[in-house]
Amino acid sequence: RWSPDGLSLYFTNIVSLEAFAYENVYRYALPTRQTSPAFGPDAQPMDYSPVAFSADGQWLVVGIREITGSPARQMWLMHTDGSQRSQITQDPLVNASAFHWSPAGEQVVYQALALGSSNAVPQVMLWVRDNGEIRQLGEDATRPAWIP
């Protein structure tokens, strides 16, 4: 995804280690034509989803899974450099993905899917940044997005 200022492209790429593989987030800076780990070279290995930027470009949400933890990615809020991280979702059996900010940057819609059941159906969820409320908007639905 392009940063709101259009100067950086954020993307995921698989990193293969001897014991496991994971997706890391990288940043390609257009002015310098340099690619680097988006959250710093010393960041601990975590499995990331693609990022979603707030309209002001100061914040992003991303799905993160600890390599040795639950198979579900949780939604995290952080600055674009990876600082000031705050975990939003906390259910180790529900995967959060497909994040989209509202145009004003006050809410995020996303897809949630319970893991471990062949009967699970995806849900569209809404997170309200001001009060931390999370509520279900729809069931058996995927990939929510805001319409301008």
Short mmCIF file of N, CA, C and O in Angstrom, two decimals:
data_model
loop_
_atom_site.label_atom_id
_atom_site.label_comp_id
_atom_site.label_asym_id
_atom_site.label_seq_id
_atom_site.Cartn_x
_atom_site.Cartn_y
_atom_site.Cartn_z
N ARG A 1 0.84 -1.18 0.00
CA ARG A 1 0.00 0.00 0.00
C ARG A 1 0.89 1.24 0.00
O ARG A 1 1.91 1.29 0.67
N TRP A 2 0.44 2.25 -0.74
CA TRP A 2 1.16 3.52 -0.77
C TRP A 2 0.83 4.31 0.49
O TRP A 2 -0.30 4.31 0.96
N SER A 3 1.82 4.99 1.03
CA SER A 3 1.59 5.90 2.15
C SER A 3 0.73 7.05 1.63
O SER A 3 0.75 7.35 0.43
N PRO A 4 -0.03 7.71 2.51
CA PRO A 4 -0.89 8.81 2.05
C PRO A 4 -0.15 9.93 1.33
O PRO A 4 -0.71 10.57 0.46
N ASP A 5 1.13 10.15 1.65
CA ASP A 5 1.88 11.20 0.96
C ASP A 5 2.44 10.74 -0.38
O ASP A 5 3.02 11.52 -1.13
N GLY A 6 2.29 9.45 -0.69
CA GLY A 6 2.75 8.91 -1.97
C GLY A 6 4.25 8.73 -2.09
O GLY A 6 4.75 8.43 -3.17
N LEU A 7 4.98 8.88 -0.99
CA LEU A 7 6.44 8.79 -1.05
C LEU A 7 7.00 7.43 -0.66
O LEU A 7 8.18 7.17 -0.84
N SER A 8 6.15 6.56 -0.10
CA SER A 8 6.61 5.24 0.33
C SER A 8 5.59 4.17 -0.03
O SER A 8 4.38 4.42 0.03
N LEU A 9 6.10 3.01 -0.37
CA LEU A 9 5.27 1.85 -0.64
C LEU A 9 5.56 0.81 0.44
O LEU A 9 6.72 0.45 0.67
N TYR A 10 4.52 0.35 1.12
CA TYR A 10 4.66 -0.67 2.15
C TYR A 10 4.14 -1.98 1.57
O TYR A 10 3.06 -2.03 0.99
N PHE A 11 4.91 -3.06 1.77
CA PHE A 11 4.51 -4.36 1.25
C PHE A 11 5.02 -5.46 2.17
O PHE A 11 5.92 -5.23 2.98
N THR A 12 4.42 -6.64 2.06
CA THR A 12 4.89 -7.78 2.84
C THR A 12 5.71 -8.70 1.95
O THR A 12 5.52 -8.75 0.73
N ASN A 13 6.63 -9.41 2.58
CA ASN A 13 7.44 -10.39 1.88
C ASN A 13 7.76 -11.52 2.86
O ASN A 13 7.94 -11.28 4.06
N ILE A 14 7.83 -12.73 2.35
CA ILE A 14 8.09 -13.89 3.20
C ILE A 14 9.57 -13.96 3.54
O ILE A 14 10.43 -13.83 2.68
N VAL A 15 9.84 -14.16 4.84
CA VAL A 15 11.19 -14.37 5.33
C VAL A 15 11.27 -15.83 5.77
O VAL A 15 10.48 -16.27 6.59
N SER A 16 12.20 -16.57 5.21
CA SER A 16 12.36 -17.99 5.56
C SER A 16 13.57 -18.16 6.44
O SER A 16 14.68 -17.80 6.06
N LEU A 17 13.33 -18.72 7.61
CA LEU A 17 14.41 -19.08 8.51
C LEU A 17 14.49 -20.59 8.57
O LEU A 17 13.65 -21.29 8.02
N GLU A 18 15.46 -21.11 9.27
CA GLU A 18 15.64 -22.55 9.33
C GLU A 18 14.43 -23.24 9.96
O GLU A 18 13.97 -24.28 9.49
N ALA A 19 13.87 -22.66 11.02
CA ALA A 19 12.79 -23.32 11.77
C ALA A 19 11.39 -22.90 11.33
O ALA A 19 10.43 -23.61 11.58
N PHE A 20 11.25 -21.74 10.70
CA PHE A 20 9.92 -21.24 10.35
C PHE A 20 10.03 -20.14 9.31
O PHE A 20 11.11 -19.66 9.01
N ALA A 21 8.88 -19.75 8.78
CA ALA A 21 8.80 -18.63 7.84
C ALA A 21 7.72 -17.68 8.33
O ALA A 21 6.79 -18.09 9.03
N TYR A 22 7.85 -16.42 7.98
CA TYR A 22 6.87 -15.42 8.38
C TYR A 22 6.86 -14.28 7.37
O TYR A 22 7.77 -14.17 6.54
N GLU A 23 5.81 -13.45 7.42
CA GLU A 23 5.73 -12.28 6.54
C GLU A 23 6.16 -11.04 7.32
O GLU A 23 5.64 -10.78 8.40
N ASN A 24 7.09 -10.30 6.75
CA ASN A 24 7.53 -9.05 7.35
C ASN A 24 7.05 -7.90 6.47
O ASN A 24 6.75 -8.08 5.30
N VAL A 25 6.97 -6.70 7.05
CA VAL A 25 6.56 -5.51 6.31
C VAL A 25 7.81 -4.72 5.93
O VAL A 25 8.68 -4.48 6.77
N TYR A 26 7.87 -4.33 4.66
CA TYR A 26 8.99 -3.54 4.15
C TYR A 26 8.47 -2.21 3.62
O TYR A 26 7.31 -2.09 3.22
N ARG A 27 9.38 -1.25 3.61
CA ARG A 27 9.06 0.10 3.12
C ARG A 27 10.03 0.43 1.99
O ARG A 27 11.25 0.38 2.17
N TYR A 28 9.48 0.77 0.84
CA TYR A 28 10.28 1.27 -0.27
C TYR A 28 10.09 2.78 -0.32
O TYR A 28 8.98 3.27 -0.50
N ALA A 29 11.18 3.52 -0.09
CA ALA A 29 11.14 4.99 -0.11
C ALA A 29 11.42 5.46 -1.54
O ALA A 29 12.52 5.26 -2.06
N LEU A 30 10.43 6.06 -2.15
CA LEU A 30 10.57 6.49 -3.53
C LEU A 30 11.69 7.51 -3.73
O LEU A 30 12.49 7.37 -4.67
N PRO A 31 11.83 8.53 -2.85
CA PRO A 31 12.90 9.52 -3.08
C PRO A 31 14.31 8.93 -3.08
O PRO A 31 15.16 9.34 -3.85
N THR A 32 14.56 7.93 -2.20
CA THR A 32 15.91 7.37 -2.10
C THR A 32 16.06 6.04 -2.85
O THR A 32 17.18 5.54 -2.98
N ARG A 33 14.94 5.47 -3.26
CA ARG A 33 14.90 4.17 -3.93
C ARG A 33 15.52 3.07 -3.07
O ARG A 33 16.16 2.15 -3.57
N GLN A 34 15.29 3.18 -1.77
CA GLN A 34 15.81 2.21 -0.81
C GLN A 34 14.67 1.41 -0.20
O GLN A 34 13.62 1.96 0.12
N THR A 35 14.90 0.11 -0.03
CA THR A 35 13.95 -0.77 0.65
C THR A 35 14.54 -1.17 1.99
O THR A 35 15.72 -1.53 2.06
N SER A 36 13.71 -1.12 3.03
CA SER A 36 14.16 -1.49 4.37
C SER A 36 12.98 -2.05 5.16
O SER A 36 11.82 -1.81 4.82
N PRO A 37 13.27 -2.81 6.23
CA PRO A 37 12.17 -3.27 7.09
C PRO A 37 11.41 -2.05 7.61
O PRO A 37 12.01 -1.09 8.10
N ALA A 38 10.10 -2.07 7.50
CA ALA A 38 9.29 -0.89 7.83
C ALA A 38 9.39 -0.50 9.30
O ALA A 38 9.30 0.68 9.63
N PHE A 39 9.57 -1.49 10.17
CA PHE A 39 9.55 -1.20 11.60
C PHE A 39 10.92 -1.31 12.23
O PHE A 39 11.06 -1.54 13.42
N GLY A 40 11.96 -1.15 11.42
CA GLY A 40 13.33 -1.14 11.90
C GLY A 40 14.03 -2.46 11.70
O GLY A 40 13.40 -3.52 11.67
N PRO A 41 15.35 -2.41 11.55
CA PRO A 41 16.12 -3.63 11.27
C PRO A 41 16.21 -4.58 12.46
O PRO A 41 16.48 -5.76 12.29
N ASP A 42 15.98 -4.09 13.67
CA ASP A 42 16.12 -4.91 14.87
C ASP A 42 14.78 -5.41 15.42
O ASP A 42 14.74 -5.98 16.51
N ALA A 43 13.71 -5.19 14.69
CA ALA A 43 12.39 -5.62 15.16
C ALA A 43 12.36 -7.15 15.26
O ALA A 43 12.93 -7.85 14.43
N GLN A 44 11.69 -7.64 16.30
CA GLN A 44 11.57 -9.09 16.47
C GLN A 44 10.74 -9.68 15.34
O GLN A 44 9.80 -9.04 14.85
N PRO A 45 11.05 -10.91 14.93
CA PRO A 45 10.26 -11.54 13.87
C PRO A 45 8.81 -11.72 14.30
O PRO A 45 8.52 -12.29 15.34
N MET A 46 7.92 -11.18 13.52
CA MET A 46 6.48 -11.32 13.71
C MET A 46 5.88 -11.56 12.34
O MET A 46 6.44 -11.14 11.33
N ASP A 47 4.72 -12.19 12.30
CA ASP A 47 4.02 -12.42 11.05
C ASP A 47 3.01 -11.29 10.86
O ASP A 47 2.12 -11.11 11.69
N TYR A 48 3.17 -10.51 9.79
CA TYR A 48 2.36 -9.31 9.56
C TYR A 48 1.44 -9.49 8.36
O TYR A 48 1.75 -10.20 7.42
N SER A 49 0.34 -8.75 8.41
CA SER A 49 -0.54 -8.62 7.25
C SER A 49 -0.20 -7.31 6.55
O SER A 49 0.58 -6.51 7.09
N PRO A 50 -0.78 -7.03 5.39
CA PRO A 50 -0.60 -5.70 4.80
C PRO A 50 -1.14 -4.61 5.74
O PRO A 50 -2.09 -4.83 6.48
N VAL A 51 -0.52 -3.45 5.69
CA VAL A 51 -0.89 -2.34 6.56
C VAL A 51 -2.02 -1.52 5.95
O VAL A 51 -2.27 -1.59 4.75
N ALA A 52 -2.70 -0.75 6.80
CA ALA A 52 -3.71 0.21 6.35
C ALA A 52 -3.43 1.53 7.06
O ALA A 52 -3.32 1.57 8.29
N PHE A 53 -3.30 2.60 6.28
CA PHE A 53 -2.94 3.92 6.81
C PHE A 53 -4.16 4.74 7.17
O PHE A 53 -5.16 4.73 6.46
N SER A 54 -4.03 5.51 8.26
CA SER A 54 -5.04 6.52 8.56
C SER A 54 -4.90 7.62 7.52
O SER A 54 -3.85 7.78 6.89
N ALA A 55 -5.95 8.40 7.32
CA ALA A 55 -5.95 9.45 6.29
C ALA A 55 -4.85 10.47 6.49
O ALA A 55 -4.29 10.99 5.53
N ASP A 56 -4.50 10.76 7.76
CA ASP A 56 -3.46 11.75 8.02
C ASP A 56 -2.05 11.19 7.86
O ASP A 56 -1.06 11.91 7.94
N GLY A 57 -1.95 9.86 7.65
CA GLY A 57 -0.66 9.24 7.43
C GLY A 57 0.19 9.04 8.67
O GLY A 57 1.32 8.58 8.59
N GLN A 58 -0.35 9.35 9.84
CA GLN A 58 0.41 9.25 11.08
C GLN A 58 0.31 7.86 11.73
O GLN A 58 1.18 7.47 12.48
N TRP A 59 -0.79 7.18 11.46
CA TRP A 59 -1.07 5.90 12.12
C TRP A 59 -1.35 4.83 11.08
O TRP A 59 -1.73 5.12 9.96
N LEU A 60 -1.19 3.59 11.51
CA LEU A 60 -1.60 2.48 10.68
C LEU A 60 -2.14 1.38 11.57
O LEU A 60 -1.86 1.33 12.76
N VAL A 61 -2.95 0.53 10.97
CA VAL A 61 -3.36 -0.71 11.61
C VAL A 61 -2.79 -1.85 10.78
O VAL A 61 -2.64 -1.74 9.55
N VAL A 62 -2.47 -2.92 11.47
CA VAL A 62 -1.85 -4.08 10.82
C VAL A 62 -2.19 -5.31 11.64
O VAL A 62 -2.35 -5.23 12.86
N GLY A 63 -2.32 -6.44 10.96
CA GLY A 63 -2.49 -7.71 11.67
C GLY A 63 -1.13 -8.26 12.03
O GLY A 63 -0.22 -8.29 11.19
N ILE A 64 -0.98 -8.68 13.28
CA ILE A 64 0.29 -9.22 13.75
C ILE A 64 0.04 -10.55 14.48
O ILE A 64 -0.88 -10.65 15.29
N ARG A 65 0.90 -11.50 14.18
CA ARG A 65 0.86 -12.79 14.86
C ARG A 65 2.27 -13.10 15.36
O ARG A 65 3.24 -12.99 14.60
N GLU A 66 2.37 -13.48 16.64
CA GLU A 66 3.67 -13.92 17.16
C GLU A 66 4.02 -15.24 16.49
O GLU A 66 3.16 -16.10 16.33
N ILE A 67 5.25 -15.40 16.12
CA ILE A 67 5.69 -16.58 15.39
C ILE A 67 5.40 -17.87 16.17
O ILE A 67 4.96 -18.85 15.60
N THR A 68 5.62 -17.86 17.46
CA THR A 68 5.42 -19.08 18.26
C THR A 68 4.07 -19.07 18.99
O THR A 68 3.83 -19.92 19.83
N GLY A 69 3.20 -18.14 18.65
CA GLY A 69 1.93 -18.01 19.36
C GLY A 69 0.77 -18.57 18.58
O GLY A 69 0.90 -19.48 17.76
N SER A 70 -0.37 -17.99 18.82
CA SER A 70 -1.63 -18.39 18.19
C SER A 70 -1.52 -18.28 16.67
O SER A 70 -0.77 -17.47 16.15
N PRO A 71 -2.32 -19.06 15.95
CA PRO A 71 -2.31 -18.95 14.48
C PRO A 71 -3.07 -17.73 13.97
O PRO A 71 -3.02 -17.43 12.78
N ALA A 72 -3.75 -17.00 14.84
CA ALA A 72 -4.56 -15.86 14.43
C ALA A 72 -3.78 -14.56 14.54
O ALA A 72 -3.10 -14.30 15.54
N ARG A 73 -3.89 -13.72 13.50
CA ARG A 73 -3.33 -12.37 13.57
C ARG A 73 -4.30 -11.47 14.32
O ARG A 73 -5.51 -11.55 14.12
N GLN A 74 -3.76 -10.60 15.15
CA GLN A 74 -4.55 -9.64 15.89
C GLN A 74 -4.33 -8.25 15.30
O GLN A 74 -3.28 -7.97 14.73
N MET A 75 -5.31 -7.37 15.44
CA MET A 75 -5.19 -6.01 14.92
C MET A 75 -4.44 -5.14 15.92
O MET A 75 -4.77 -5.13 17.11
N TRP A 76 -3.44 -4.42 15.41
CA TRP A 76 -2.63 -3.51 16.21
C TRP A 76 -2.69 -2.12 15.59
O TRP A 76 -2.72 -1.97 14.37
N LEU A 77 -2.63 -1.11 16.43
CA LEU A 77 -2.52 0.29 16.03
C LEU A 77 -1.11 0.74 16.36
O LEU A 77 -0.59 0.41 17.44
N MET A 78 -0.47 1.48 15.46
CA MET A 78 0.89 1.99 15.72
C MET A 78 1.20 3.16 14.80
O MET A 78 0.50 3.38 13.81
N HIS A 79 2.27 3.88 15.16
CA HIS A 79 2.78 4.90 14.25
C HIS A 79 3.41 4.19 13.05
O HIS A 79 3.74 3.01 13.11
N THR A 80 3.61 4.91 11.98
CA THR A 80 4.12 4.30 10.75
C THR A 80 5.54 3.73 10.91
O THR A 80 5.95 2.89 10.12
N ASP A 81 6.27 4.16 11.93
CA ASP A 81 7.61 3.61 12.17
C ASP A 81 7.57 2.41 13.12
O ASP A 81 8.61 1.86 13.47
N GLY A 82 6.37 2.00 13.55
CA GLY A 82 6.22 0.86 14.45
C GLY A 82 6.20 1.22 15.92
O GLY A 82 6.02 0.33 16.76
N SER A 83 6.36 2.49 16.25
CA SER A 83 6.35 2.90 17.66
C SER A 83 4.92 3.07 18.17
O SER A 83 3.97 3.10 17.39
N GLN A 84 4.79 3.19 19.47
CA GLN A 84 3.51 3.38 20.16
C GLN A 84 2.48 2.33 19.76
O GLN A 84 1.34 2.63 19.44
N ARG A 85 2.89 1.08 19.83
CA ARG A 85 2.01 -0.04 19.48
C ARG A 85 0.95 -0.26 20.54
O ARG A 85 1.22 -0.19 21.73
N SER A 86 -0.24 -0.57 20.06
CA SER A 86 -1.36 -0.87 20.94
C SER A 86 -2.19 -1.99 20.31
O SER A 86 -2.66 -1.85 19.18
N GLN A 87 -2.34 -3.09 21.03
CA GLN A 87 -3.12 -4.22 20.50
C GLN A 87 -4.61 -3.91 20.63
O GLN A 87 -5.08 -3.54 21.70
N ILE A 88 -5.35 -4.09 19.55
CA ILE A 88 -6.78 -3.78 19.53
C ILE A 88 -7.62 -5.03 19.77
O ILE A 88 -8.48 -5.06 20.63
N THR A 89 -7.43 -6.07 18.97
CA THR A 89 -8.18 -7.31 19.16
C THR A 89 -7.33 -8.27 20.00
O THR A 89 -6.11 -8.19 19.99
N GLN A 90 -8.00 -9.19 20.71
CA GLN A 90 -7.27 -10.04 21.66
C GLN A 90 -7.69 -11.50 21.64
O GLN A 90 -7.28 -12.26 22.50
N ASP A 91 -8.52 -11.91 20.70
CA ASP A 91 -9.00 -13.29 20.70
C ASP A 91 -8.02 -14.17 19.92
O ASP A 91 -7.90 -14.04 18.70
N PRO A 92 -7.33 -15.10 20.59
CA PRO A 92 -6.32 -15.91 19.90
C PRO A 92 -6.89 -16.89 18.88
O PRO A 92 -6.14 -17.50 18.12
N LEU A 93 -8.22 -17.04 18.84
CA LEU A 93 -8.83 -17.96 17.88
C LEU A 93 -9.59 -17.24 16.77
O LEU A 93 -10.30 -17.87 15.99
N VAL A 94 -9.47 -15.90 16.71
CA VAL A 94 -10.14 -15.13 15.66
C VAL A 94 -9.09 -14.31 14.91
O VAL A 94 -8.39 -13.49 15.50
N ASN A 95 -8.99 -14.56 13.60
CA ASN A 95 -8.04 -13.85 12.76
C ASN A 95 -8.64 -12.53 12.27
O ASN A 95 -9.77 -12.50 11.78
N ALA A 96 -7.91 -11.44 12.42
CA ALA A 96 -8.33 -10.12 11.95
C ALA A 96 -7.53 -9.76 10.70
O ALA A 96 -6.31 -9.96 10.66
N SER A 97 -8.23 -9.24 9.66
CA SER A 97 -7.55 -8.91 8.40
C SER A 97 -8.37 -7.91 7.60
O SER A 97 -9.45 -7.50 8.02
N ALA A 98 -7.86 -7.54 6.43
CA ALA A 98 -8.55 -6.66 5.47
C ALA A 98 -9.01 -5.35 6.11
O ALA A 98 -10.18 -4.98 6.04
N PHE A 99 -8.08 -4.63 6.68
CA PHE A 99 -8.37 -3.40 7.41
C PHE A 99 -8.56 -2.20 6.48
O PHE A 99 -7.82 -2.04 5.52
N HIS A 100 -9.53 -1.34 6.83
CA HIS A 100 -9.75 -0.08 6.09
C HIS A 100 -10.20 0.99 7.07
O HIS A 100 -11.18 0.81 7.79
N TRP A 101 -9.50 2.12 7.04
CA TRP A 101 -9.86 3.27 7.88
C TRP A 101 -11.02 4.03 7.27
O TRP A 101 -11.14 4.11 6.04
N SER A 102 -11.81 4.65 8.14
CA SER A 102 -12.83 5.59 7.66
C SER A 102 -12.10 6.83 7.14
O SER A 102 -10.96 7.11 7.53
N PRO A 103 -12.73 7.60 6.25
CA PRO A 103 -12.05 8.79 5.70
C PRO A 103 -11.58 9.79 6.76
O PRO A 103 -10.56 10.44 6.59
N ALA A 104 -12.30 9.89 7.87
CA ALA A 104 -11.92 10.82 8.93
C ALA A 104 -10.91 10.22 9.91
O ALA A 104 -10.39 10.92 10.78
N GLY A 105 -10.62 8.94 9.78
CA GLY A 105 -9.64 8.30 10.65
C GLY A 105 -10.15 7.98 12.04
O GLY A 105 -9.37 7.76 12.95
N GLU A 106 -11.45 7.90 12.20
CA GLU A 106 -12.04 7.64 13.52
C GLU A 106 -12.41 6.19 13.73
O GLU A 106 -12.61 5.75 14.86
N GLN A 107 -12.53 5.42 12.64
CA GLN A 107 -12.98 4.04 12.73
C GLN A 107 -12.23 3.18 11.72
O GLN A 107 -11.72 3.69 10.72
N VAL A 108 -12.21 1.89 12.01
CA VAL A 108 -11.61 0.91 11.10
C VAL A 108 -12.59 -0.23 10.93
O VAL A 108 -13.11 -0.76 11.92
N VAL A 109 -12.88 -0.60 9.68
CA VAL A 109 -13.64 -1.82 9.42
C VAL A 109 -12.63 -2.90 9.07
O VAL A 109 -11.56 -2.62 8.52
N TYR A 110 -13.00 -4.14 9.41
CA TYR A 110 -12.09 -5.25 9.11
C TYR A 110 -12.88 -6.55 9.05
O TYR A 110 -14.06 -6.60 9.41
N GLN A 111 -12.20 -7.57 8.61
CA GLN A 111 -12.78 -8.91 8.51
C GLN A 111 -12.27 -9.74 9.67
O GLN A 111 -11.08 -9.72 9.98
N ALA A 112 -13.17 -10.48 10.31
CA ALA A 112 -12.80 -11.39 11.39
C ALA A 112 -13.25 -12.80 10.99
O ALA A 112 -14.34 -12.98 10.45
N LEU A 113 -12.41 -13.78 11.27
CA LEU A 113 -12.75 -15.17 10.97
C LEU A 113 -12.27 -16.05 12.11
O LEU A 113 -11.08 -16.05 12.45
N ALA A 114 -13.22 -16.79 12.71
CA ALA A 114 -12.87 -17.74 13.76
C ALA A 114 -12.10 -18.90 13.13
O ALA A 114 -12.50 -19.43 12.09
N LEU A 115 -11.01 -19.29 13.77
CA LEU A 115 -10.19 -20.40 13.27
C LEU A 115 -10.57 -21.69 13.98
O LEU A 115 -11.09 -21.67 15.09
N GLY A 116 -10.33 -22.80 13.34
CA GLY A 116 -10.52 -24.09 13.97
C GLY A 116 -11.88 -24.72 13.75
O GLY A 116 -12.18 -25.74 14.36
N SER A 117 -12.72 -24.14 12.91
CA SER A 117 -14.03 -24.72 12.63
C SER A 117 -14.32 -24.64 11.14
O SER A 117 -14.18 -23.58 10.54
N SER A 118 -14.78 -25.73 10.58
CA SER A 118 -15.14 -25.71 9.16
C SER A 118 -16.47 -24.98 8.94
O SER A 118 -16.82 -24.68 7.80
N ASN A 119 -17.20 -24.69 10.00
CA ASN A 119 -18.48 -23.99 9.90
C ASN A 119 -18.35 -22.48 10.08
O ASN A 119 -19.34 -21.76 10.01
N ALA A 120 -17.15 -22.00 10.33
CA ALA A 120 -16.95 -20.57 10.59
C ALA A 120 -17.25 -19.75 9.33
O ALA A 120 -16.91 -20.16 8.22
N VAL A 121 -17.89 -18.61 9.52
CA VAL A 121 -18.14 -17.68 8.42
C VAL A 121 -17.48 -16.36 8.77
O VAL A 121 -17.44 -15.96 9.94
N PRO A 122 -16.96 -15.65 7.78
CA PRO A 122 -16.31 -14.37 8.07
C PRO A 122 -17.33 -13.32 8.50
O PRO A 122 -18.49 -13.36 8.09
N GLN A 123 -16.86 -12.42 9.33
CA GLN A 123 -17.69 -11.32 9.82
C GLN A 123 -17.03 -10.00 9.48
O GLN A 123 -15.81 -9.90 9.45
N VAL A 124 -17.84 -8.98 9.24
CA VAL A 124 -17.34 -7.62 9.08
C VAL A 124 -17.52 -6.92 10.41
O VAL A 124 -18.62 -6.91 10.98
N MET A 125 -16.42 -6.38 10.91
CA MET A 125 -16.39 -5.75 12.23
C MET A 125 -16.02 -4.27 12.10
O MET A 125 -15.40 -3.86 11.11
N LEU A 126 -16.37 -3.50 13.12
CA LEU A 126 -16.05 -2.07 13.18
C LEU A 126 -15.37 -1.79 14.51
O LEU A 126 -15.87 -2.18 15.56
N TRP A 127 -14.22 -1.11 14.45
CA TRP A 127 -13.54 -0.65 15.65
C TRP A 127 -13.62 0.86 15.68
O TRP A 127 -13.29 1.54 14.70
N VAL A 128 -14.07 1.42 16.82
CA VAL A 128 -14.18 2.86 17.02
C VAL A 128 -12.98 3.30 17.84
O VAL A 128 -12.81 2.88 18.99
N ARG A 129 -12.15 4.13 17.25
CA ARG A 129 -10.88 4.50 17.88
C ARG A 129 -11.06 5.27 19.19
O ARG A 129 -10.34 5.03 20.15
N ASP A 130 -12.02 6.19 19.26
CA ASP A 130 -12.17 7.03 20.45
C ASP A 130 -12.46 6.25 21.72
O ASP A 130 -11.92 6.55 22.78
N ASN A 131 -13.33 5.25 21.63
CA ASN A 131 -13.72 4.53 22.84
C ASN A 131 -13.32 3.05 22.84
O ASN A 131 -13.60 2.34 23.80
N GLY A 132 -12.71 2.57 21.78
CA GLY A 132 -12.25 1.19 21.71
C GLY A 132 -13.35 0.17 21.44
O GLY A 132 -13.09 -1.03 21.45
N GLU A 133 -14.56 0.63 21.17
CA GLU A 133 -15.67 -0.28 20.93
C GLU A 133 -15.43 -1.08 19.66
O GLU A 133 -14.97 -0.55 18.64
N ILE A 134 -15.78 -2.38 19.72
CA ILE A 134 -15.75 -3.25 18.56
C ILE A 134 -17.14 -3.86 18.44
O ILE A 134 -17.67 -4.39 19.40
N ARG A 135 -17.70 -3.76 17.24
CA ARG A 135 -19.03 -4.36 17.04
C ARG A 135 -19.11 -5.00 15.66
O ARG A 135 -18.43 -4.59 14.72
N GLN A 136 -19.98 -5.99 15.58
CA GLN A 136 -20.18 -6.71 14.33
C GLN A 136 -21.15 -5.93 13.45
O GLN A 136 -22.21 -5.51 13.91
N LEU A 137 -20.79 -5.76 12.18
CA LEU A 137 -21.67 -5.09 11.22
C LEU A 137 -22.37 -6.08 10.30
O LEU A 137 -23.46 -5.80 9.80
N GLY A 138 -21.73 -7.21 10.02
CA GLY A 138 -22.31 -8.17 9.11
C GLY A 138 -21.69 -9.54 9.29
O GLY A 138 -20.61 -9.68 9.84
N GLU A 139 -22.42 -10.56 8.82
CA GLU A 139 -21.93 -11.93 8.92
C GLU A 139 -21.97 -12.56 7.54
O GLU A 139 -22.81 -12.20 6.70
N ASP A 140 -21.07 -13.51 7.32
CA ASP A 140 -20.91 -14.16 6.02
C ASP A 140 -20.58 -13.11 4.96
O ASP A 140 -21.13 -13.11 3.85
N ALA A 141 -19.69 -12.19 5.34
CA ALA A 141 -19.27 -11.09 4.48
C ALA A 141 -17.76 -10.92 4.60
O ALA A 141 -17.17 -11.27 5.63
N THR A 142 -17.13 -10.39 3.55
CA THR A 142 -15.67 -10.25 3.55
C THR A 142 -15.24 -8.91 2.99
O THR A 142 -16.01 -8.20 2.35
N ARG A 143 -13.98 -8.58 3.24
CA ARG A 143 -13.27 -7.45 2.66
C ARG A 143 -14.05 -6.13 2.67
O ARG A 143 -14.34 -5.56 1.62
N PRO A 144 -14.35 -5.62 3.85
CA PRO A 144 -15.10 -4.36 3.92
C PRO A 144 -14.25 -3.17 3.44
O PRO A 144 -13.02 -3.23 3.50
N ALA A 145 -14.90 -2.16 2.95
CA ALA A 145 -14.21 -0.94 2.51
C ALA A 145 -15.16 0.25 2.64
O ALA A 145 -16.37 0.09 2.54
N TRP A 146 -14.59 1.42 2.88
CA TRP A 146 -15.37 2.66 2.96
C TRP A 146 -15.60 3.19 1.56
O TRP A 146 -14.72 3.15 0.71
N ILE A 147 -16.78 3.70 1.32
CA ILE A 147 -17.09 4.35 0.05
C ILE A 147 -17.04 5.85 0.29
O ILE A 147 -17.69 6.34 1.21
N PRO A 148 -16.29 6.57 -0.53
CA PRO A 148 -16.18 8.03 -0.29
C PRO A 148 -17.52 8.75 -0.33
O PRO A 148 -18.46 8.34 -0.87
#
